[in-house]
Short mmCIF file of C-alpha atoms in Angstrom, two decimals:
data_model
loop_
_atom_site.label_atom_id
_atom_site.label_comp_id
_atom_site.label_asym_id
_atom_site.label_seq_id
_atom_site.Cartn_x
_atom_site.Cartn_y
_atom_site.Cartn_z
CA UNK A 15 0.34 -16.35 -10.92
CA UNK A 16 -1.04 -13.92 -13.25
CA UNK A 17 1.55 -12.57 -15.94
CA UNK A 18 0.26 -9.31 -15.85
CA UNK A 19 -0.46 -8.68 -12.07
CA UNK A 20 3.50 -10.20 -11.03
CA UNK A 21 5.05 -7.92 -14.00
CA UNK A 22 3.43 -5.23 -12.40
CA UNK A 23 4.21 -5.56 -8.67
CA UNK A 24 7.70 -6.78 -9.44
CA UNK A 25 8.66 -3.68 -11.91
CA UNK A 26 8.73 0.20 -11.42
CA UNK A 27 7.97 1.05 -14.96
CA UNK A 28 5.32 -2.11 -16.03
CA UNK A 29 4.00 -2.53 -19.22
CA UNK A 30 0.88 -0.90 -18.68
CA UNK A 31 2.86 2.36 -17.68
CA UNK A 32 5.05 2.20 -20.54
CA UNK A 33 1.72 1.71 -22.85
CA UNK A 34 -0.03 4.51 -21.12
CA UNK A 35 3.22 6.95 -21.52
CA UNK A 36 3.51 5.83 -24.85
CA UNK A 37 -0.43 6.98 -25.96
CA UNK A 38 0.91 10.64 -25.04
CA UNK A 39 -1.24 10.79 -21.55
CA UNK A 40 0.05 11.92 -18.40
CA UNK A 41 1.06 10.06 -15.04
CA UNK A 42 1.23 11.03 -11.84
CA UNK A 43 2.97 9.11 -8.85
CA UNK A 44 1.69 9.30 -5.05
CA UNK A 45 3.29 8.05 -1.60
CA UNK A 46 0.86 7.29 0.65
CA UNK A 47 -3.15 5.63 0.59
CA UNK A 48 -4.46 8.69 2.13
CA UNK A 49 -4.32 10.20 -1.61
CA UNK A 50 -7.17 9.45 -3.41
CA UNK A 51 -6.35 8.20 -6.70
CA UNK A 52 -10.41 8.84 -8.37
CA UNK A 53 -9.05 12.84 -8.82
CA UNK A 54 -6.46 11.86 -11.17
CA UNK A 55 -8.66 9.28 -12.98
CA UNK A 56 -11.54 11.46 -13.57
CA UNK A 57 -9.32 13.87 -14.93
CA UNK A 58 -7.52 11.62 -17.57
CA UNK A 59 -4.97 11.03 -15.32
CA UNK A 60 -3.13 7.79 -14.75
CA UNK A 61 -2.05 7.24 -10.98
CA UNK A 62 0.74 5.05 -9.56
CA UNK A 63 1.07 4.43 -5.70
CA UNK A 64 5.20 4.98 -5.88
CA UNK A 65 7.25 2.33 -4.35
CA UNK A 66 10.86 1.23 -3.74
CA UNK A 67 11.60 -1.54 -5.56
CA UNK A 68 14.80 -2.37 -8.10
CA UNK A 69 16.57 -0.33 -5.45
CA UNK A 70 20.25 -1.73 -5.84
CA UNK A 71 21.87 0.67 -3.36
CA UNK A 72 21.11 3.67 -1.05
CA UNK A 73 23.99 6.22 -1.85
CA UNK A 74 21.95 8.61 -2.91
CA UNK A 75 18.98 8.35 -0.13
CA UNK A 76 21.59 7.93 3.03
CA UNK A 77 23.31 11.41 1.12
CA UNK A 78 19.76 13.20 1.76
CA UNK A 79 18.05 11.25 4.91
CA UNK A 80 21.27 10.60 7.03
CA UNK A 81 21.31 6.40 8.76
CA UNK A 82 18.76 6.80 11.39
CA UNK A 83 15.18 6.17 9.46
CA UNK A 84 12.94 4.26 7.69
CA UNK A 85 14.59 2.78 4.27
CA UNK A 86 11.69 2.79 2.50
CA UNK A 87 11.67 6.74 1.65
CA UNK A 88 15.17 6.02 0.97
CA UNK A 89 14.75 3.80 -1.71
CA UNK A 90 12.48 6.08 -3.46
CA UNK A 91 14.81 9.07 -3.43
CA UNK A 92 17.41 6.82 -4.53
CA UNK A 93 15.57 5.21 -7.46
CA UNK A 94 14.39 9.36 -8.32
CA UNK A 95 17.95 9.86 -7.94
CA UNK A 96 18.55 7.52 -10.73
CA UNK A 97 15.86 8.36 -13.14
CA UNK A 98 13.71 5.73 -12.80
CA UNK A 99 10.82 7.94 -12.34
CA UNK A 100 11.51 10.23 -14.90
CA UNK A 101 8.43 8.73 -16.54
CA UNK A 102 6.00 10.81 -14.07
CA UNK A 103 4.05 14.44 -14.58
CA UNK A 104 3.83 14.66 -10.96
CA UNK A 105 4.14 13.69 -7.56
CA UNK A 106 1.95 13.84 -5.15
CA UNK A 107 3.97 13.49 -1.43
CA UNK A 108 1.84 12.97 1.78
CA UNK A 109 3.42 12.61 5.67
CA UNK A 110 1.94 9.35 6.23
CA UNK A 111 5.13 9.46 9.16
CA UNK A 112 7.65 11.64 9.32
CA UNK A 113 10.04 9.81 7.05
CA UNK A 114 7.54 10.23 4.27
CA UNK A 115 6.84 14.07 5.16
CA UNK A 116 10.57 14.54 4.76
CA UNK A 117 10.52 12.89 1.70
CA UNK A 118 9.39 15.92 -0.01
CA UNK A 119 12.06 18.55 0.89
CA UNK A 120 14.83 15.61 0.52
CA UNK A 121 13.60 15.16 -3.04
CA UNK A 122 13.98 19.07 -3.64
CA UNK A 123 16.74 19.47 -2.35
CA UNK A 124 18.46 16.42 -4.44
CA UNK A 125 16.52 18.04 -7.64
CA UNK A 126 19.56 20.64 -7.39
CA UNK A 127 22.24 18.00 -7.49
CA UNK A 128 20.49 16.16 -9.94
CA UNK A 129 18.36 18.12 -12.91
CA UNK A 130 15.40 16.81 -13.81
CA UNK A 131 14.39 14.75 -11.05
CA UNK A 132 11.73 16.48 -9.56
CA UNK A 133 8.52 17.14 -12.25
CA UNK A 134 6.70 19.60 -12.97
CA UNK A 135 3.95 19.41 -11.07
CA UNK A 136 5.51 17.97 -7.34
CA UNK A 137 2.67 18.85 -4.58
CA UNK A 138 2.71 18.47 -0.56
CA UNK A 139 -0.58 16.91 0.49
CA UNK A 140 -1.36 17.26 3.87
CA UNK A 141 -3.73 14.84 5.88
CA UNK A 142 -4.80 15.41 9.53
CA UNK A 143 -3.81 13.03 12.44
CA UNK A 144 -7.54 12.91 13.54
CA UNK A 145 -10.96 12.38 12.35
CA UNK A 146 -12.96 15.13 14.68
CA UNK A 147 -15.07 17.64 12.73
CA UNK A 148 -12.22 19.91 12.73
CA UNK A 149 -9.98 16.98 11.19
CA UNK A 150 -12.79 16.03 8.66
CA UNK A 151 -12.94 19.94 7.60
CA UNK A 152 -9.35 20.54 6.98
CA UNK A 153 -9.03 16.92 4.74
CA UNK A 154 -11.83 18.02 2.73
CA UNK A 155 -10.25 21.35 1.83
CA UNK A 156 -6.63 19.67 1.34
CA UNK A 157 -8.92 17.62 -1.34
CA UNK A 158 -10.23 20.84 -3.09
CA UNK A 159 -6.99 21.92 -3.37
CA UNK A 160 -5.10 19.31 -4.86
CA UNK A 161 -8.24 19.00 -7.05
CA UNK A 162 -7.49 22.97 -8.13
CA UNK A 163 -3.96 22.45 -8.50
CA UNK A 164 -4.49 19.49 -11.06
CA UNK A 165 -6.68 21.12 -12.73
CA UNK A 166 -4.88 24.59 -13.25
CA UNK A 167 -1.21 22.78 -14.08
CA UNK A 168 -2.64 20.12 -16.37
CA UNK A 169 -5.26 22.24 -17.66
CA UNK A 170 -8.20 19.10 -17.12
CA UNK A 171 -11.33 19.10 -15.83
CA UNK A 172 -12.28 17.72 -12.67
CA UNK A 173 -16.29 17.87 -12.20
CA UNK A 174 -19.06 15.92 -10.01
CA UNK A 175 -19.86 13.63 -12.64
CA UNK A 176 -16.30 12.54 -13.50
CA UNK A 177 -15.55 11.87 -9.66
CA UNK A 178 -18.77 9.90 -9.43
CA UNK A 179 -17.91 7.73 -12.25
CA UNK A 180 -14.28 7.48 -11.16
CA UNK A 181 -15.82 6.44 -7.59
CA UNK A 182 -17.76 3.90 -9.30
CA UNK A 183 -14.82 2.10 -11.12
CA UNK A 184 -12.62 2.23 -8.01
CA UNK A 185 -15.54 0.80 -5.70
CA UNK A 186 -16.19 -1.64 -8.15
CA UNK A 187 -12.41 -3.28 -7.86
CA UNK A 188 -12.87 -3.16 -4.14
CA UNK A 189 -15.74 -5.04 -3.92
CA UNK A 190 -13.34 -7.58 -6.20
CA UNK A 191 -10.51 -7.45 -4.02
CA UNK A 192 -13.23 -8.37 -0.81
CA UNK A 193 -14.44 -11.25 -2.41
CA UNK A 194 -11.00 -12.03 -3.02
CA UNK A 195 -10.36 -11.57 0.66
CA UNK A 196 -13.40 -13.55 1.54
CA UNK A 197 -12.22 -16.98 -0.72
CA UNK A 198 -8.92 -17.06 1.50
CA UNK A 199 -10.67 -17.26 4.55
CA UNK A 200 -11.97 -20.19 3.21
CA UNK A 201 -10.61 -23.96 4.56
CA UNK A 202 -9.56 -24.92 1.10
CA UNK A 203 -7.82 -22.02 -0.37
CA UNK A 204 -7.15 -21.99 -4.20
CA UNK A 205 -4.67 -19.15 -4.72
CA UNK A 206 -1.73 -18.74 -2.18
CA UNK A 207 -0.78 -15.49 -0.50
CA UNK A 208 2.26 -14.55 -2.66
CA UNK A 209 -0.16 -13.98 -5.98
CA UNK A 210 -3.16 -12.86 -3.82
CA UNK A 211 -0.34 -10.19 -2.68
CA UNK A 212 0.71 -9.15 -6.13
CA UNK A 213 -2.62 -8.99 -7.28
CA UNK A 214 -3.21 -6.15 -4.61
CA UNK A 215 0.02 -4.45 -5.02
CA UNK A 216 -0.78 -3.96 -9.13
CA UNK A 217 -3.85 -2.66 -8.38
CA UNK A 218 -2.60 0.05 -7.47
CA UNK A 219 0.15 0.75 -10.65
CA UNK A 220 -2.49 -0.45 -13.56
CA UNK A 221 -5.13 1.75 -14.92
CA UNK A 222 -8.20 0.96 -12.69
CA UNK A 223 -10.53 -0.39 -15.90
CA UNK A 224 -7.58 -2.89 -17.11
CA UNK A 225 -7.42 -4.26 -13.37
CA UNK A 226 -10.88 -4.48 -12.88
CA UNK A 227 -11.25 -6.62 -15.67
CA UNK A 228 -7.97 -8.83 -15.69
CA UNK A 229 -9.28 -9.25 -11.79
CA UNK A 230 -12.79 -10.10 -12.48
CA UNK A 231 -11.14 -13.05 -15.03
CA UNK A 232 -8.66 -14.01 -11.97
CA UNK A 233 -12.09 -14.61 -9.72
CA UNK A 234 -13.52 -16.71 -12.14
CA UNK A 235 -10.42 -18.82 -12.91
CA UNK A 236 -10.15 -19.79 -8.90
CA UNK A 237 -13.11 -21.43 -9.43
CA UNK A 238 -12.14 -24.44 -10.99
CA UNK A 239 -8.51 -24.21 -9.15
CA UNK A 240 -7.41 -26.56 -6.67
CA UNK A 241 -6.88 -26.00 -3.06
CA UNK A 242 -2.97 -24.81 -2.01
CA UNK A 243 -3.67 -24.90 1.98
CA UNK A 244 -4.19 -28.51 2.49
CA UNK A 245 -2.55 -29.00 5.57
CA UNK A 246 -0.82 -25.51 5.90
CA UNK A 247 -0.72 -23.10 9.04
CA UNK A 248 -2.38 -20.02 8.19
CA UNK A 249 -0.90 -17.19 8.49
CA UNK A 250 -1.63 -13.38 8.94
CA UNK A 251 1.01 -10.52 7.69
CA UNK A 252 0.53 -6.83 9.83
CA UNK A 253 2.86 -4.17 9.57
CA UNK A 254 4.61 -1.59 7.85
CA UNK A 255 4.90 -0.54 4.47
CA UNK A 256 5.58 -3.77 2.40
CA UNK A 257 5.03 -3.27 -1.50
CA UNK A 258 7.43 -5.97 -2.29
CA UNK A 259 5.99 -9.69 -2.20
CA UNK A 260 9.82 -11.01 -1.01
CA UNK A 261 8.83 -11.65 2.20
CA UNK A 262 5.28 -13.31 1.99
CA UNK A 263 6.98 -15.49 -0.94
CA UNK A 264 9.73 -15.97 2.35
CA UNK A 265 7.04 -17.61 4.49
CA UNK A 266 5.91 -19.50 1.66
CA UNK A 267 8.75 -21.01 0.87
CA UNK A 268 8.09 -23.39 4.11
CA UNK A 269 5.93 -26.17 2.93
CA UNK A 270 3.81 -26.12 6.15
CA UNK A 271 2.99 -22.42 5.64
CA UNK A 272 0.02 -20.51 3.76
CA UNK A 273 -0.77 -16.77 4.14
CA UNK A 274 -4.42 -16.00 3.58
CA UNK A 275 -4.54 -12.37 5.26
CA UNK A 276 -2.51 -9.10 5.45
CA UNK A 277 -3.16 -5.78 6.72
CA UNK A 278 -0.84 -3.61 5.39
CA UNK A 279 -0.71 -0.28 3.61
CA UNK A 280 -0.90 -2.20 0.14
CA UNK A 281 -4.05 -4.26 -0.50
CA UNK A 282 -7.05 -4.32 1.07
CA UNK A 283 -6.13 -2.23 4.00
CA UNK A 284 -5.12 0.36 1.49
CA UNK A 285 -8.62 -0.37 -0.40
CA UNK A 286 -10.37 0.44 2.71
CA UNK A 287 -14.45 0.75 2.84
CA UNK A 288 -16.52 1.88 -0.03
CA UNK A 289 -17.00 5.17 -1.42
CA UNK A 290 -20.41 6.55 -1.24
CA UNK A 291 -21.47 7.22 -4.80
CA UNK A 292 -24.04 9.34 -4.18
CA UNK A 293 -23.78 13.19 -2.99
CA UNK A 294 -20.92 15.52 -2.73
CA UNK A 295 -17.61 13.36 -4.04
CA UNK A 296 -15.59 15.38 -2.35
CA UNK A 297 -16.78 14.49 1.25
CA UNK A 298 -17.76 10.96 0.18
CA UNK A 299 -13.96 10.57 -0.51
CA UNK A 300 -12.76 12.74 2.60
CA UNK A 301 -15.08 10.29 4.80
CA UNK A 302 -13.98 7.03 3.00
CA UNK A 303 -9.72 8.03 2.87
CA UNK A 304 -9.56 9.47 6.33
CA UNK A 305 -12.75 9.00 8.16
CA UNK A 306 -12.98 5.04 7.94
CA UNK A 307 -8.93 4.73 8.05
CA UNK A 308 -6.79 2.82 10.47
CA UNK A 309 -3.68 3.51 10.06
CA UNK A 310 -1.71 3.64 12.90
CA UNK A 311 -0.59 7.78 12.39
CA UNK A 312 -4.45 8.34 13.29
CA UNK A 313 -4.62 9.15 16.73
CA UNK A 314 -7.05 7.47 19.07
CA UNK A 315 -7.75 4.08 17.23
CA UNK A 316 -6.05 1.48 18.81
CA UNK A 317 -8.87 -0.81 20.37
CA UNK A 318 -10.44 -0.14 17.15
CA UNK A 319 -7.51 -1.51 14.97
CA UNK A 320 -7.10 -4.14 17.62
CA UNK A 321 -11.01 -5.15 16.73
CA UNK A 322 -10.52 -5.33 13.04
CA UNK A 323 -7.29 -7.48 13.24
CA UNK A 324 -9.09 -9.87 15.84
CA UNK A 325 -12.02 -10.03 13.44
CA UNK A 326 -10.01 -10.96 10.21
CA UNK A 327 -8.10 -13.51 13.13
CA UNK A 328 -11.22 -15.14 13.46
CA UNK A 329 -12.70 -15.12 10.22
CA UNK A 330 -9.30 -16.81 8.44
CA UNK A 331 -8.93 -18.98 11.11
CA UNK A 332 -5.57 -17.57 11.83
CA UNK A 333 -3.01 -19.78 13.23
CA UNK A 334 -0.25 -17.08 13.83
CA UNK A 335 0.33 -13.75 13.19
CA UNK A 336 3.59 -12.28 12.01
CA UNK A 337 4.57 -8.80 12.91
CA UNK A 338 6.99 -7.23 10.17
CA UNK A 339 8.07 -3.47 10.69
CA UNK A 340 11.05 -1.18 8.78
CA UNK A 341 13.42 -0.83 11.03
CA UNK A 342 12.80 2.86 12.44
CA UNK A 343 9.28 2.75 11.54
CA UNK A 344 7.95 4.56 15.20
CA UNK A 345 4.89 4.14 14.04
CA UNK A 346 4.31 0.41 13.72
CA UNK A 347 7.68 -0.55 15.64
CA UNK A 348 5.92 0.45 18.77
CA UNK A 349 2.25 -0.23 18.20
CA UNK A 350 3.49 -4.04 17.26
CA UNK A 351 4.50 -4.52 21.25
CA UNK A 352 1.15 -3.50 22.38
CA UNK A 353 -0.11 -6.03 19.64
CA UNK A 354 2.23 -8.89 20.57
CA UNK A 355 0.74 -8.45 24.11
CA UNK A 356 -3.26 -8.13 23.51
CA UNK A 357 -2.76 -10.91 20.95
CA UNK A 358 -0.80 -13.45 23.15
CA UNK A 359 -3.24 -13.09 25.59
CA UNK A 360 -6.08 -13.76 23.53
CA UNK A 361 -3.65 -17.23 22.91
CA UNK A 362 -2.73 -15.99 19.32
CA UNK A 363 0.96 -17.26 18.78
CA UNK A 364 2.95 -13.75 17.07
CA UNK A 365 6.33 -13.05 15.45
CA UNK A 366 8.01 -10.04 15.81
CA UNK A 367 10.57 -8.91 12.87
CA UNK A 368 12.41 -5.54 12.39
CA UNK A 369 13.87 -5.42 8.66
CA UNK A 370 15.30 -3.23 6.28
CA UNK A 371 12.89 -2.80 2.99
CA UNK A 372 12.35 -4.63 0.34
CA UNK A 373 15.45 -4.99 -2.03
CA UNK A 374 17.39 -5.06 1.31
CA UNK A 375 15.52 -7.39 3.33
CA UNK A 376 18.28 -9.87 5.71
CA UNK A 377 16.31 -12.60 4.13
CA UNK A 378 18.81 -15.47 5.89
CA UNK A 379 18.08 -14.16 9.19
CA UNK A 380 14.12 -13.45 8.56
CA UNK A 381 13.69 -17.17 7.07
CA UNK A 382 15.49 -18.90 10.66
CA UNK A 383 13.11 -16.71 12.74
CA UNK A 384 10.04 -17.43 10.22
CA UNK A 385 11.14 -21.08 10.67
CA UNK A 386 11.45 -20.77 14.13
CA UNK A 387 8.02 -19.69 14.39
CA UNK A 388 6.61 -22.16 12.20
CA UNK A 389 7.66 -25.03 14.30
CA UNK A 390 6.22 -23.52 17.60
CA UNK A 391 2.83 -23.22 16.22
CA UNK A 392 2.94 -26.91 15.08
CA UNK A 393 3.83 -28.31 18.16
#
């Protein structure tokens, strides 16, 4: 696996963070794909998708949240809790679900019982459950006004030509992470699904230009690699929230199992279509982040998320698909049974697993079901 891309997934504060920090420029941390990270890039800006991992505990999240909901949000407040994202400018909090919308009072409130967690700049970004004209209007004026506010508190620029460039850069790492994409559908596949995984989980904690680059050289060097998927069921990862490769490195640790595909809120579900470079960037980003999204909060989209997954089925040559939500995660906790039940009857063998996240994944109990699951398909 690539040095830099694992460091990066597998650490809160990477290198490239501590580098950037270090030159004197300013960070700012996000929750949710919905956010488009071209604002903070045209303005000088360095944004990080912010995650969960290194959690050791949840004392100070279950203080905040109470037992009863996702873990994921959890693990954020607790690492704030702790400091480890002291590094950060600003935060930008979106209610990608409810857990995540309460996310942003939760880390207020702890801000009084511990100084200095929340930073200066700490903004609620709304985003509309639907992608009618009135839907469409309201995202694009949530946009100008998170582009405002960044500009007023850091006291940046943010004009046309910057977001076109930034757009450009961005679209340009997309079209990387396809291709990507389009070499593990292949029947010989050179890079397993553990550092394909990574590799879309630092894009979005690296500066865009470094990532673009270091994944360009990545490209080239799976040309000459061998294949890892000789003889290997292929395997699909849906679900929840999963910035943590721990449990695609789980399915890989059976011999008999590859993953070449994922749609999940990190990687290329989170990468989404491309960005039209051309005319207003505002509503070329408003289109692209909410108009061509799938997520299951967007009302109205299930045959249409149902298409896409049967599509990437197809075009991997899926031989099972594994289901993984948070436990309390409404969202994809429920969609998964009506997932289980249109894929079964298309004869596409699926796995259902609720888990904690990340850090506090029941990995003995997930690897006996993965297991499980690995020997139906085979027979």
């Amino acid at each position: 696996m690539t040095n830099s891309f694992y460091e990066a997934t597998t650490t809160v504060c990477n290198q490239s963070i501590q580098e950037w920090q270090a030159s004197g420029k300013k960070i700012v941390g996000y929750t949710c794909s919905y956010v488009p990270p071209e604002i903070f890039h045209a303005a000088g800006i360095l944004p990080v998708r912010i995650r969960g991992i290194e959690t050791e505990g949840t004392d100070i999240g279950d203080a905040y949240f109470g037992p009863f909901i996702c873990s994921f949000p959890k693990c954020i407040l607790q690492l704030a809790g702790k400091g480890k994202y002291n590094f950060l400018s600003g935060v930008i909090i979106t209610p990608g679900c409810d857990a995540m919308r309460r996310l942003d009072e939760c880390w207020r409130k702890a801000g009084e019982d511990y100084p200095g967690i929340v930073p200066p700049f700490f903004y609620y970004f709304d985003v509309p459950h639907k992608t009618l004209p009135h839907g469409m209007k309201w995202f694009k004026e949530e946009l100008l006004a998170l582009i405002s506010g960044v500009e007023q508190h850091f006291s940046v620029t943010i004009d046309t030509d910057g977001l076109h460039q930034a757009i450009a850069l961005y679209n340009r790492g997309r079209m990387l992470l396809k291709e990507l994409e389009e070499i593990r559908t292949r029947p010989e596949v050179p890079i397993t699904g553990t550092e394909a995984f990574a590799v879309a989980v630092a894009g979005t904690v690296m500066p865009r230009d470094l990532y673009t680059q270091q994944l360009q050289q990545l490209l080239e060097d799976l040309k000459t690699r061998p294949s890892v998927s000789t003889g290997k069921k292929r395997i699909l990862v849906i679900g929840s929230i999963s910035d943590d490769i721990q449990i695609v490195e789980l399915i890989e640790k059976n011999p008999t199992a590859i993953v070449v595909a994922e749609n999940l809120c990190f990687g290329v579900r989170y990468e989404g279509n491309l960005v039209a470079e051309t005319g207003d960037p505002v509503e070329a980003m408003a289109e692209g982040y909410l108009g061509e999204c799938t997520c299951p909060r967007m009302f109205g989209k299930y045959q249409e998320r149902l298409a896409i997954l049967k599509a990437k089925i197809d075009a991997a040559a899926i031989d099972g698909v594994i289901m993984q939500n948070i436990r309390f995660c409404d969202l994809h906790g429920s969609e998964h049974g009506l997932l289980e039940r249109d894929l079964e009857k298309a004869g596409i063998p699926c796995l259902k697993i609720e888990r904690e996240y990340g850090p506090l994944t029941d990995t003995g109990r997930m690897q006996m079901r993965i297991q499980a699951f690995l020997e139906r398909i085979s027979t």
